[in-house]
Amino acid sequence: MNFPFIPDEEDRIMIEGYMEQIAFLILALFAVVGGLITVTHRHPIYCALGLILCFLSISGFYAMLGAPFLAAVQVIIYAGSIMTLFVFVIMLMDLTREDLKMPPSKFSTVVASFLGFVLLLEMLMIIGGGFLTGKMGSWTPEKVDSVGHTRVLAQVLFTEYLYPFEIISFVLVVALVGAILLGKKKLHLGGKE
Amino acid sequence: MNEFLIQLAIALIKISVVVAFGSGIMVPVMVYAERRVVAFFQQRLGPNRVGPFGILQPFADALKLILKEDITPLGVDKFIYYLAPGLVLFFSVINLAVIPWGPDFQIFGRTITLYVADLGVGLLYLLAVSSLNIYGIVLAGWSSNNKYSLLGGLRSSAQMISYELSMGLALVGLVMSSQSLSLVSIVNAQQAYPFILIQPLGFVIFLICMVAETNRAPFDLPEAETELVAGFHTEYSSMKFAMFFMAEYVNMVVMSCVITTLFLGGWRWPFPNPGPIIGVAQFLGKAFAFLFLYIWLRATLPRFRYDQLMKFGWKVLMPLGILNILITGLIQSLVK
């Protein structure tokens, strides 16, 4: 290698490959550390922050996979809105130091360990069974790049998947109305209690 | 010379210039302008002792803030207490990355673009970053172990979530007109006329939301002095307080640049094909007009009450945003 090192075109491609790998490793590290903090930390605020870190790294993966729209939406919806609500609620819980030192109940430990074990088995089966690469769809990366990722997503969502999309939005509205109803202390249905 | 290294150097220079402009130049300018302009509004003189016309006042302020004792109160959650001001400033500054400052130009036979990054989803990036911006404030309020701070943090998050929604709705109409989420394409789409002409309602909604998003008067409830001492940053001192202060000004600069880019044609209006210097001047001129508007509002309007604020956000701005989308859709389908 010559010194000082001056990269040419071939090196550039190599360097970009390395950079992608490094970015992946950093994001993967953050995602795993975030996940670990979420399940192991005693304080719920730190758990929430760990989960946010995890969500942000996953959004980074989406961006690296050429899905910038998904990456942005992941941040806006999960990290930005849902977790804000979580943090909001946790902040208002007014936890004392004694609350935090209390050991978790035996029942939840047993159930959580069992479910975690099942999840681990499933993951091993998927990785071992070679199910990771699914069926090839009609939208190849080249085709998506030629039209634009967001445009493709919108077109598919509002033509092919219109009914599922509308049904999901309807279900969400129902959930919203239900939550408001449950939140009201007194119900006045038909004017009588 | 080598192509890869040159590209890297150009990118680094652009990032440094933008960050230096946003936080290093604009913050002192805004601190001075705010104190001076508000003073004139109130028939006072304002700072006029440090340097000619007092223009060195912000540097004296900065020196004072750096040299002050950095107090960490008892009972705070140290990690989050230290993290919060950094988060707030970080999420304010990275917004500057997608703003197109001026036209491309040629120098030494290569084309230089006057933006750091042209993201395909630039608008969503702005919304995503501003939704993350809430955390710094909320966590600062919570970790301070102080009731006033907690209330300030809660108020601010509730306010930002409510107004972000209307802001997003106002932007939907704009995207329907521009057919793109990239800020560079949005500026290019305004070559003939700025979008304020076809999206007047969207402009008004965005203008109100941008003041609310930056927690400025008349929407400065998170730091309402009479009720909450100083809100979420009551317990912060020295440079950590200064970081909140800087973040507020950087946010104002970002929002002024964004509204200029989206609704007033960015660097393409009133002259659609300017050179780089006139282009940047056009852009900054409009951005400065919005920064003046911020100060003007602060000096003129009294603060909202909290329930008024929430009612206004959810019952006025949000329906107006939906109406704007409907009108835009109707007109577009009629024109086609």
Coordinates of C-alpha atoms in Angstrom, one line a residue:
Chain A
M1 CA 0.0 0.0 0.0
N2 CA 1.3 3.4 -0.9
F3 CA 1.6 6.1 1.7
P4 CA -0.1 8.5 2.1
F5 CA -3.0 6.3 1.1
I6 CA -4.9 7.7 -1.9
P7 CA -7.9 5.6 -2.8
D8 CA -8.8 5.1 -6.5
E9 CA -12.1 4.0 -8.0
E10 CA -11.7 0.4 -7.1
D11 CA -10.8 1.3 -3.5
R12 CA -13.8 3.6 -3.3
I13 CA -16.2 0.7 -4.0
M14 CA -14.4 -1.3 -1.4
I15 CA -14.4 1.5 1.1
E16 CA -18.2 2.0 0.6
G17 CA -18.7 -1.7 1.2
Y18 CA -16.8 -1.5 4.4
M19 CA -18.7 1.6 5.4
E20 CA -22.0 -0.1 4.9
Q21 CA -20.8 -3.1 7.0
I22 CA -19.6 -0.7 9.7
A23 CA -22.9 1.1 9.7
F24 CA -24.7 -2.2 9.9
L25 CA -22.6 -3.3 12.8
I26 CA -23.1 0.0 14.7
L27 CA -26.8 -0.1 14.1
A28 CA -27.0 -3.8 15.1
L29 CA -25.1 -3.0 18.3
F30 CA -27.4 -0.2 19.2
A31 CA -30.5 -2.3 18.4
V32 CA -29.3 -5.2 20.6
V33 CA -28.1 -2.9 23.4
G34 CA -31.4 -1.0 23.3
G35 CA -33.4 -4.2 23.4
L36 CA -31.3 -5.5 26.4
I37 CA -31.8 -2.2 28.3
T38 CA -35.6 -2.5 27.6
V39 CA -35.9 -5.9 29.2
T40 CA -33.3 -5.7 32.0
H41 CA -33.2 -2.1 33.4
R42 CA -35.1 -1.6 36.6
H43 CA -36.3 1.9 35.9
P44 CA -39.2 2.2 33.4
I45 CA -37.9 5.5 31.9
Y46 CA -34.6 3.8 31.0
C47 CA -36.6 0.9 29.5
A48 CA -38.5 3.3 27.4
L49 CA -35.3 5.0 26.3
G50 CA -33.8 1.7 25.4
L51 CA -36.8 0.8 23.3
I52 CA -36.5 4.2 21.5
L53 CA -32.8 3.5 20.8
C54 CA -33.9 0.1 19.4
F55 CA -36.6 1.7 17.2
L56 CA -34.2 4.3 15.8
S57 CA -31.6 1.6 14.9
I58 CA -34.3 -0.3 13.1
S59 CA -35.2 2.8 11.2
G60 CA -31.6 3.0 10.2
F61 CA -31.8 -0.5 8.8
Y62 CA -34.8 0.5 6.7
A63 CA -32.9 3.4 5.4
M64 CA -29.9 1.1 4.5
L65 CA -32.2 -1.3 2.8
G66 CA -33.4 1.4 0.4
A67 CA -36.8 2.1 2.1
P68 CA -36.5 5.7 3.3
F69 CA -40.2 6.2 3.6
L70 CA -40.5 3.3 6.0
A71 CA -37.5 4.6 7.9
A72 CA -39.1 8.1 8.3
V73 CA -42.5 6.6 9.3
Q74 CA -40.8 4.3 11.8
V75 CA -39.3 7.3 13.6
I76 CA -42.5 9.5 13.3
I77 CA -44.9 6.8 14.5
Y78 CA -43.0 4.5 16.9
A79 CA -40.1 6.6 18.2
G80 CA -41.9 9.9 17.9
S81 CA -45.5 9.3 18.9
I82 CA -46.1 6.0 20.6
M83 CA -43.0 6.2 22.8
T84 CA -43.8 9.8 23.7
L85 CA -47.1 8.5 25.1
F86 CA -45.2 5.8 27.1
V87 CA -42.7 8.3 28.5
F88 CA -45.6 10.6 29.4
V89 CA -47.4 7.9 31.4
I90 CA -44.2 6.7 33.1
M91 CA -43.3 10.2 34.1
L92 CA -46.7 10.6 35.8
M93 CA -46.5 7.3 37.7
D94 CA -44.4 8.9 40.5
L95 CA -42.3 5.9 41.3
T96 CA -40.4 5.8 44.6
R97 CA -37.1 4.1 45.3
E98 CA -38.9 1.3 47.1
D99 CA -41.1 0.6 44.1
L100 CA -38.0 0.2 41.9
K101 CA -36.3 -2.2 44.4
M102 CA -39.3 -4.6 44.5
P103 CA -38.4 -7.8 42.8
P104 CA -40.6 -8.8 39.8
S105 CA -43.4 -11.4 40.6
K106 CA -42.5 -15.1 40.2
F107 CA -45.5 -15.6 37.9
S108 CA -44.4 -13.0 35.4
T109 CA -40.8 -14.3 35.4
V110 CA -42.0 -17.8 34.6
V111 CA -44.4 -16.8 31.9
A112 CA -41.8 -14.4 30.4
S113 CA -39.1 -17.0 30.4
F114 CA -41.4 -19.6 28.7
L115 CA -42.5 -17.1 26.0
G116 CA -38.9 -16.0 25.5
F117 CA -37.8 -19.6 25.0
V118 CA -40.6 -20.2 22.5
L119 CA -39.5 -17.1 20.6
L120 CA -35.9 -18.2 20.6
L121 CA -36.9 -21.7 19.2
E122 CA -38.9 -20.0 16.5
M123 CA -36.0 -17.8 15.5
L124 CA -33.6 -20.7 15.4
M125 CA -36.1 -22.7 13.2
I126 CA -36.5 -19.8 10.8
I127 CA -32.7 -19.2 10.5
G128 CA -31.9 -22.9 10.4
G129 CA -34.7 -23.8 8.0
G130 CA -33.7 -21.2 5.5
F131 CA -37.0 -19.4 5.6
L132 CA -35.4 -16.0 5.7
T133 CA -35.5 -15.5 1.9
G134 CA -39.2 -15.4 1.0
K135 CA -40.9 -15.6 -2.4
M136 CA -39.7 -13.0 -4.9
G137 CA -42.4 -10.3 -5.4
S138 CA -43.1 -8.3 -8.6
W139 CA -41.3 -5.2 -7.3
T140 CA -37.6 -5.7 -7.6
P141 CA -35.2 -3.1 -6.2
E142 CA -34.3 -1.8 -9.7
K143 CA -38.0 -1.4 -10.6
V144 CA -38.7 0.4 -7.3
D145 CA -35.7 2.7 -7.8
S146 CA -36.8 3.7 -11.3
V147 CA -40.2 4.9 -10.0
G148 CA -39.3 6.2 -6.6
H149 CA -39.9 4.3 -3.3
T150 CA -42.6 6.5 -1.8
R151 CA -44.6 6.6 -5.1
V152 CA -44.5 2.8 -5.4
L153 CA -45.7 2.3 -1.9
A154 CA -48.5 4.8 -2.3
Q155 CA -49.6 3.2 -5.6
V156 CA -49.6 -0.3 -4.2
L157 CA -51.3 0.7 -1.0
F158 CA -54.1 2.5 -2.7
T159 CA -54.8 0.0 -5.5
E160 CA -53.8 -3.5 -4.7
Y161 CA -54.1 -3.3 -0.9
L162 CA -56.9 -0.7 -0.7
Y163 CA -59.4 -2.9 1.2
P164 CA -56.9 -4.1 3.9
F165 CA -55.7 -0.5 4.2
E166 CA -59.3 0.9 4.7
I167 CA -60.2 -1.9 7.1
I168 CA -57.2 -1.2 9.2
S169 CA -58.0 2.5 9.4
F170 CA -61.6 1.6 10.3
V171 CA -60.4 -0.7 13.1
L172 CA -58.1 2.0 14.4
V173 CA -61.0 4.5 14.5
V174 CA -63.1 2.0 16.4
A175 CA -60.3 1.5 18.9
L176 CA -60.0 5.2 19.3
V177 CA -63.7 5.6 20.0
G178 CA -63.6 2.7 22.4
A179 CA -60.7 4.2 24.3
I180 CA -62.5 7.5 24.7
L181 CA -65.6 5.7 25.9
L182 CA -63.6 3.7 28.5
G183 CA -61.9 6.9 29.6
K184 CA -65.1 8.7 30.4
K185 CA -66.0 8.3 34.1
K186 CA -69.8 8.6 33.7
L187 CA -71.6 7.4 30.7
H188 CA -74.8 9.2 29.7
L189 CA -76.4 6.8 27.2
G190 CA -80.0 7.9 26.3
G191 CA -80.1 10.4 29.2
K192 CA -80.5 7.7 31.9
E193 CA -77.8 6.3 34.2
Chain B
M1 CA -6.1 15.0 -6.7
N2 CA -8.4 12.2 -5.9
E3 CA -12.2 12.2 -6.6
F4 CA -13.3 10.4 -3.4
L5 CA -11.2 12.6 -1.1
I6 CA -12.5 15.7 -2.8
Q7 CA -16.1 14.6 -2.4
L8 CA -15.5 13.8 1.2
A9 CA -13.8 17.2 1.8
I10 CA -16.7 19.1 0.1
A11 CA -19.3 17.3 2.2
L12 CA -17.4 18.0 5.4
I13 CA -16.9 21.7 4.5
K14 CA -20.6 22.0 3.7
I15 CA -21.6 20.4 7.0
S16 CA -19.2 22.6 9.0
V17 CA -20.5 25.8 7.3
V18 CA -24.1 24.9 7.8
V19 CA -23.6 24.0 11.5
A20 CA -21.4 27.0 12.1
F21 CA -24.0 29.2 10.4
G22 CA -27.0 27.7 12.3
S23 CA -25.5 27.6 15.8
G24 CA -22.4 29.8 15.7
I25 CA -23.6 32.8 13.7
M26 CA -27.3 32.9 13.9
V27 CA -27.6 32.3 17.7
P28 CA -25.6 35.4 18.7
V29 CA -27.3 37.4 15.9
M30 CA -30.7 36.4 17.1
V31 CA -29.9 37.0 20.8
Y32 CA -28.8 40.5 20.0
A33 CA -31.7 41.1 17.6
E34 CA -34.3 39.8 20.0
R35 CA -33.1 42.0 23.0
R36 CA -32.7 45.0 20.8
V37 CA -35.9 44.7 18.8
V38 CA -38.0 43.9 21.9
A39 CA -36.5 46.9 23.6
F40 CA -37.5 49.2 20.8
F41 CA -41.0 47.7 20.9
Q42 CA -41.1 48.6 24.6
Q43 CA -39.7 52.1 24.1
R44 CA -36.4 51.2 25.8
L45 CA -32.8 51.2 24.4
G46 CA -31.8 47.6 25.0
P47 CA -28.2 46.5 25.3
N48 CA -26.0 49.4 24.0
R49 CA -22.8 49.4 26.2
V50 CA -20.7 46.4 25.0
G51 CA -19.1 47.4 21.7
P52 CA -20.7 49.8 19.2
F53 CA -24.5 49.7 19.5
G54 CA -24.0 46.8 22.0
I55 CA -23.3 44.3 19.2
L56 CA -20.8 42.5 21.5
Q57 CA -23.5 41.8 24.1
P58 CA -24.2 38.2 23.0
F59 CA -20.5 37.4 23.4
A60 CA -20.5 38.9 26.8
D61 CA -23.6 36.8 27.6
A62 CA -21.9 33.6 26.3
L63 CA -18.8 34.3 28.4
K64 CA -21.0 34.8 31.4
L65 CA -22.9 31.5 30.8
I66 CA -19.7 29.5 30.3
L67 CA -18.0 30.9 33.4
K68 CA -21.1 30.4 35.7
E69 CA -21.1 27.6 38.2
D70 CA -22.6 24.4 36.8
I71 CA -25.0 23.2 39.5
T72 CA -26.4 19.6 39.5
P73 CA -29.2 19.7 42.1
L74 CA -29.6 16.8 44.6
G75 CA -32.0 14.0 43.6
V76 CA -31.7 14.5 39.8
D77 CA -31.4 11.5 37.6
K78 CA -27.8 12.3 36.5
F79 CA -27.6 10.4 33.3
I80 CA -30.8 11.8 31.8
Y81 CA -30.2 15.2 33.3
Y82 CA -26.9 15.5 31.4
L83 CA -28.3 13.8 28.3
A84 CA -31.3 16.1 27.8
P85 CA -29.7 19.4 26.8
G86 CA -27.5 17.6 24.3
L87 CA -30.5 15.8 22.7
V88 CA -32.3 19.1 22.4
L89 CA -29.5 20.9 20.7
F90 CA -28.6 17.8 18.5
F91 CA -32.1 17.4 17.1
S92 CA -32.3 21.1 16.4
V93 CA -29.1 21.3 14.4
I94 CA -29.5 18.1 12.3
N95 CA -32.6 19.7 10.7
L96 CA -30.4 22.1 8.9
A97 CA -29.1 19.2 6.7
V98 CA -32.0 19.1 4.3
I99 CA -32.5 22.8 3.7
P100 CA -31.5 24.0 0.2
W101 CA -29.8 27.3 0.6
G102 CA -29.2 28.3 -3.0
P103 CA -28.8 27.2 -6.6
D104 CA -26.0 24.8 -7.8
F105 CA -22.9 26.6 -9.1
Q106 CA -19.7 25.8 -10.9
I107 CA -16.3 26.2 -9.3
F108 CA -13.0 24.8 -10.7
G109 CA -15.1 22.8 -13.2
R110 CA -17.2 21.0 -10.7
T111 CA -20.8 21.5 -9.6
I112 CA -21.3 22.4 -6.0
T113 CA -24.8 22.0 -4.6
L114 CA -25.9 24.3 -1.8
Y115 CA -27.5 21.7 0.4
V116 CA -26.0 19.1 2.6
A117 CA -28.3 16.3 1.6
D118 CA -31.2 15.9 -0.8
L119 CA -33.3 13.3 0.9
G120 CA -36.1 11.7 -1.1
V121 CA -38.3 12.0 2.0
G122 CA -36.9 15.3 3.2
L123 CA -40.2 16.6 4.5
L124 CA -40.8 13.4 6.5
Y125 CA -37.3 13.7 7.9
L126 CA -38.1 17.2 9.2
L127 CA -41.3 15.9 10.8
A128 CA -39.5 12.9 12.3
V129 CA -36.7 15.0 13.8
S130 CA -39.1 17.5 15.2
S131 CA -41.1 14.6 16.8
L132 CA -37.9 13.4 18.4
N133 CA -37.2 16.9 19.6
I134 CA -39.9 16.5 22.3
Y135 CA -37.8 13.9 24.2
G136 CA -35.1 16.3 25.2
I137 CA -37.6 18.7 26.8
V138 CA -39.7 16.0 28.4
L139 CA -36.7 14.2 29.9
A140 CA -35.2 17.5 31.1
G141 CA -38.4 18.2 32.9
W142 CA -38.6 14.8 34.4
S143 CA -35.0 14.3 35.4
S144 CA -34.8 17.6 37.3
N145 CA -36.8 16.2 40.2
N146 CA -38.9 19.4 40.4
K147 CA -42.6 19.8 40.0
Y148 CA -42.4 22.9 38.0
S149 CA -40.0 21.3 35.6
L150 CA -42.1 18.2 35.2
L151 CA -45.2 20.3 34.5
G152 CA -43.3 22.4 32.0
G153 CA -42.0 19.2 30.3
L154 CA -45.5 17.7 30.1
R155 CA -47.1 20.9 28.8
S156 CA -44.5 21.2 26.1
S157 CA -44.8 17.6 24.9
A158 CA -48.6 17.8 24.8
Q159 CA -48.4 21.1 22.9
M160 CA -45.8 19.8 20.4
I161 CA -47.7 16.6 19.7
S162 CA -51.0 18.6 19.1
Y163 CA -49.5 21.1 16.8
E164 CA -47.3 18.6 15.0
L165 CA -50.5 16.9 13.8
S166 CA -51.9 20.1 12.2
M167 CA -48.4 20.9 10.8
G168 CA -48.4 17.5 9.1
L169 CA -51.9 18.0 7.7
A170 CA -50.9 21.5 6.3
L171 CA -47.9 19.8 4.6
V172 CA -50.1 17.2 2.9
G173 CA -51.8 19.9 0.8
L174 CA -48.3 21.2 -0.1
V175 CA -47.1 17.8 -1.1
M176 CA -50.2 17.3 -3.3
S177 CA -49.2 20.5 -5.1
S178 CA -45.5 19.7 -5.4
Q179 CA -45.8 15.9 -6.1
S180 CA -42.6 15.4 -4.1
L181 CA -41.3 15.1 -0.5
S182 CA -37.8 16.3 -1.3
L183 CA -37.1 19.9 -0.4
V184 CA -34.9 20.4 -3.4
S185 CA -37.7 19.3 -5.8
I186 CA -40.2 21.4 -3.9
V187 CA -38.1 24.5 -4.5
N188 CA -37.7 23.6 -8.1
A189 CA -41.5 23.1 -8.5
Q190 CA -41.8 26.8 -7.4
Q191 CA -40.0 28.2 -10.4
A192 CA -43.1 29.8 -11.8
Y193 CA -44.8 30.9 -8.6
P194 CA -44.4 30.3 -4.8
F195 CA -46.7 27.8 -3.2
I196 CA -48.2 30.5 -0.9
L197 CA -50.4 31.5 -3.8
I198 CA -52.0 28.0 -4.2
Q199 CA -51.7 27.0 -0.6
P200 CA -52.7 30.1 1.4
L201 CA -54.6 28.2 4.1
G202 CA -51.7 25.7 4.4
F203 CA -49.3 28.6 4.8
V204 CA -51.4 30.2 7.6
I205 CA -51.7 26.8 9.5
F206 CA -48.0 26.1 9.1
L207 CA -47.1 29.6 10.3
I208 CA -49.1 29.2 13.5
C209 CA -47.8 25.6 14.1
M210 CA -44.2 26.6 13.6
V211 CA -44.5 29.2 16.4
A212 CA -46.1 26.6 18.6
E213 CA -43.5 24.0 17.7
T214 CA -40.7 26.2 18.8
N215 CA -42.5 27.0 22.1
R216 CA -42.3 30.7 21.4
A217 CA -44.7 33.4 22.5
P218 CA -47.7 33.4 22.4
F219 CA -47.3 29.6 22.7
D220 CA -44.6 29.7 25.4
L221 CA -46.6 27.9 28.0
P222 CA -43.8 25.4 28.9
E223 CA -41.8 28.2 30.3
A224 CA -44.6 30.5 31.6
E225 CA -42.6 32.4 34.2
T226 CA -45.6 33.4 36.3
E227 CA -46.8 29.8 36.8
L228 CA -43.9 27.5 36.3
V229 CA -40.8 29.6 37.3
A230 CA -38.9 28.7 34.0
G231 CA -40.5 25.4 33.1
F232 CA -38.5 22.5 32.0
H233 CA -35.1 24.2 32.4
T234 CA -35.6 25.7 35.9
E235 CA -32.9 23.5 37.4
Y236 CA -30.4 23.9 34.7
S237 CA -27.5 26.4 35.0
S238 CA -24.4 27.5 33.1
M239 CA -23.7 25.9 29.8
K240 CA -26.4 23.3 30.1
F241 CA -29.0 26.1 30.3
A242 CA -27.2 27.8 27.4
M243 CA -27.7 24.7 25.3
F244 CA -31.5 24.9 25.8
F245 CA -31.3 28.6 24.9
M246 CA -29.3 27.9 21.8
A247 CA -31.6 25.1 20.7
E248 CA -34.6 27.4 20.9
Y249 CA -32.9 29.9 18.6
V250 CA -31.6 27.2 16.2
N251 CA -35.2 25.8 16.1
M252 CA -36.4 29.3 15.1
V253 CA -33.8 29.6 12.4
V254 CA -34.7 26.1 11.1
M255 CA -38.4 26.8 11.1
S256 CA -38.0 30.1 9.3
C257 CA -35.8 28.4 6.7
V258 CA -38.3 25.6 6.3
I259 CA -41.3 27.9 5.7
T260 CA -39.3 30.0 3.3
T261 CA -38.4 26.8 1.4
L262 CA -41.9 25.3 1.3
F263 CA -44.2 28.3 0.8
L264 CA -42.1 31.2 -0.4
G265 CA -40.2 29.6 -3.2
G266 CA -36.9 29.2 -1.2
W267 CA -34.1 30.8 -3.2
R268 CA -36.3 30.8 -6.4
W269 CA -38.5 33.8 -5.7
P270 CA -38.8 36.7 -6.6
F271 CA -36.0 36.0 -9.2
P272 CA -36.5 32.4 -10.4
N273 CA -33.0 31.7 -11.8
P274 CA -30.5 33.7 -9.7
G275 CA -26.8 33.2 -9.3
P276 CA -25.6 31.6 -6.1
I277 CA -25.1 34.9 -4.2
I278 CA -28.4 36.5 -5.1
G279 CA -30.1 33.1 -4.6
V280 CA -28.8 32.7 -1.0
A281 CA -29.5 36.4 -0.4
Q282 CA -33.1 35.9 -1.5
F283 CA -33.4 32.9 0.7
L284 CA -31.9 34.5 3.8
G285 CA -33.9 37.7 3.3
K286 CA -37.1 35.8 3.6
A287 CA -35.9 33.7 6.5
F288 CA -34.9 36.9 8.4
A289 CA -38.4 38.3 7.8
F290 CA -39.8 35.3 9.6
L291 CA -37.3 35.6 12.4
F292 CA -38.4 39.2 12.8
L293 CA -42.0 38.0 12.9
Y294 CA -41.0 35.7 15.8
I295 CA -39.7 38.6 17.8
W296 CA -42.6 40.8 16.8
L297 CA -45.1 38.2 18.0
R298 CA -43.2 37.9 21.3
A299 CA -43.3 41.6 21.9
T300 CA -46.9 42.0 20.9
L301 CA -49.1 39.1 21.9
P302 CA -49.9 37.9 25.5
R303 CA -49.6 34.2 26.3
F304 CA -52.4 31.7 25.6
R305 CA -54.2 29.9 28.5
Y306 CA -53.5 26.2 28.4
D307 CA -57.1 25.1 27.6
Q308 CA -57.3 27.8 24.9
L309 CA -54.1 26.4 23.4
M310 CA -55.4 22.9 23.3
K311 CA -58.8 23.9 21.9
F312 CA -57.2 26.0 19.2
G313 CA -54.9 23.2 18.1
W314 CA -57.5 20.4 18.0
K315 CA -60.7 22.2 17.2
V316 CA -59.6 24.9 14.9
L317 CA -56.2 24.1 13.3
M318 CA -56.8 20.4 12.7
P319 CA -60.2 20.7 11.0
L320 CA -58.7 23.6 8.9
G321 CA -55.9 21.3 7.9
I322 CA -58.3 18.6 6.8
L323 CA -60.4 21.2 4.9
N324 CA -57.2 22.4 3.2
I325 CA -56.5 18.8 1.9
L326 CA -60.1 18.5 0.7
I327 CA -60.0 21.8 -1.2
T328 CA -56.6 21.0 -2.7
G329 CA -57.9 17.7 -3.9
L330 CA -61.1 19.1 -5.3
I331 CA -59.2 21.9 -7.2
Q332 CA -56.6 19.5 -8.5
S333 CA -59.2 17.0 -9.8
L334 CA -61.2 19.9 -11.4
V335 CA -58.1 21.3 -13.1
K336 CA -57.2 17.9 -14.5

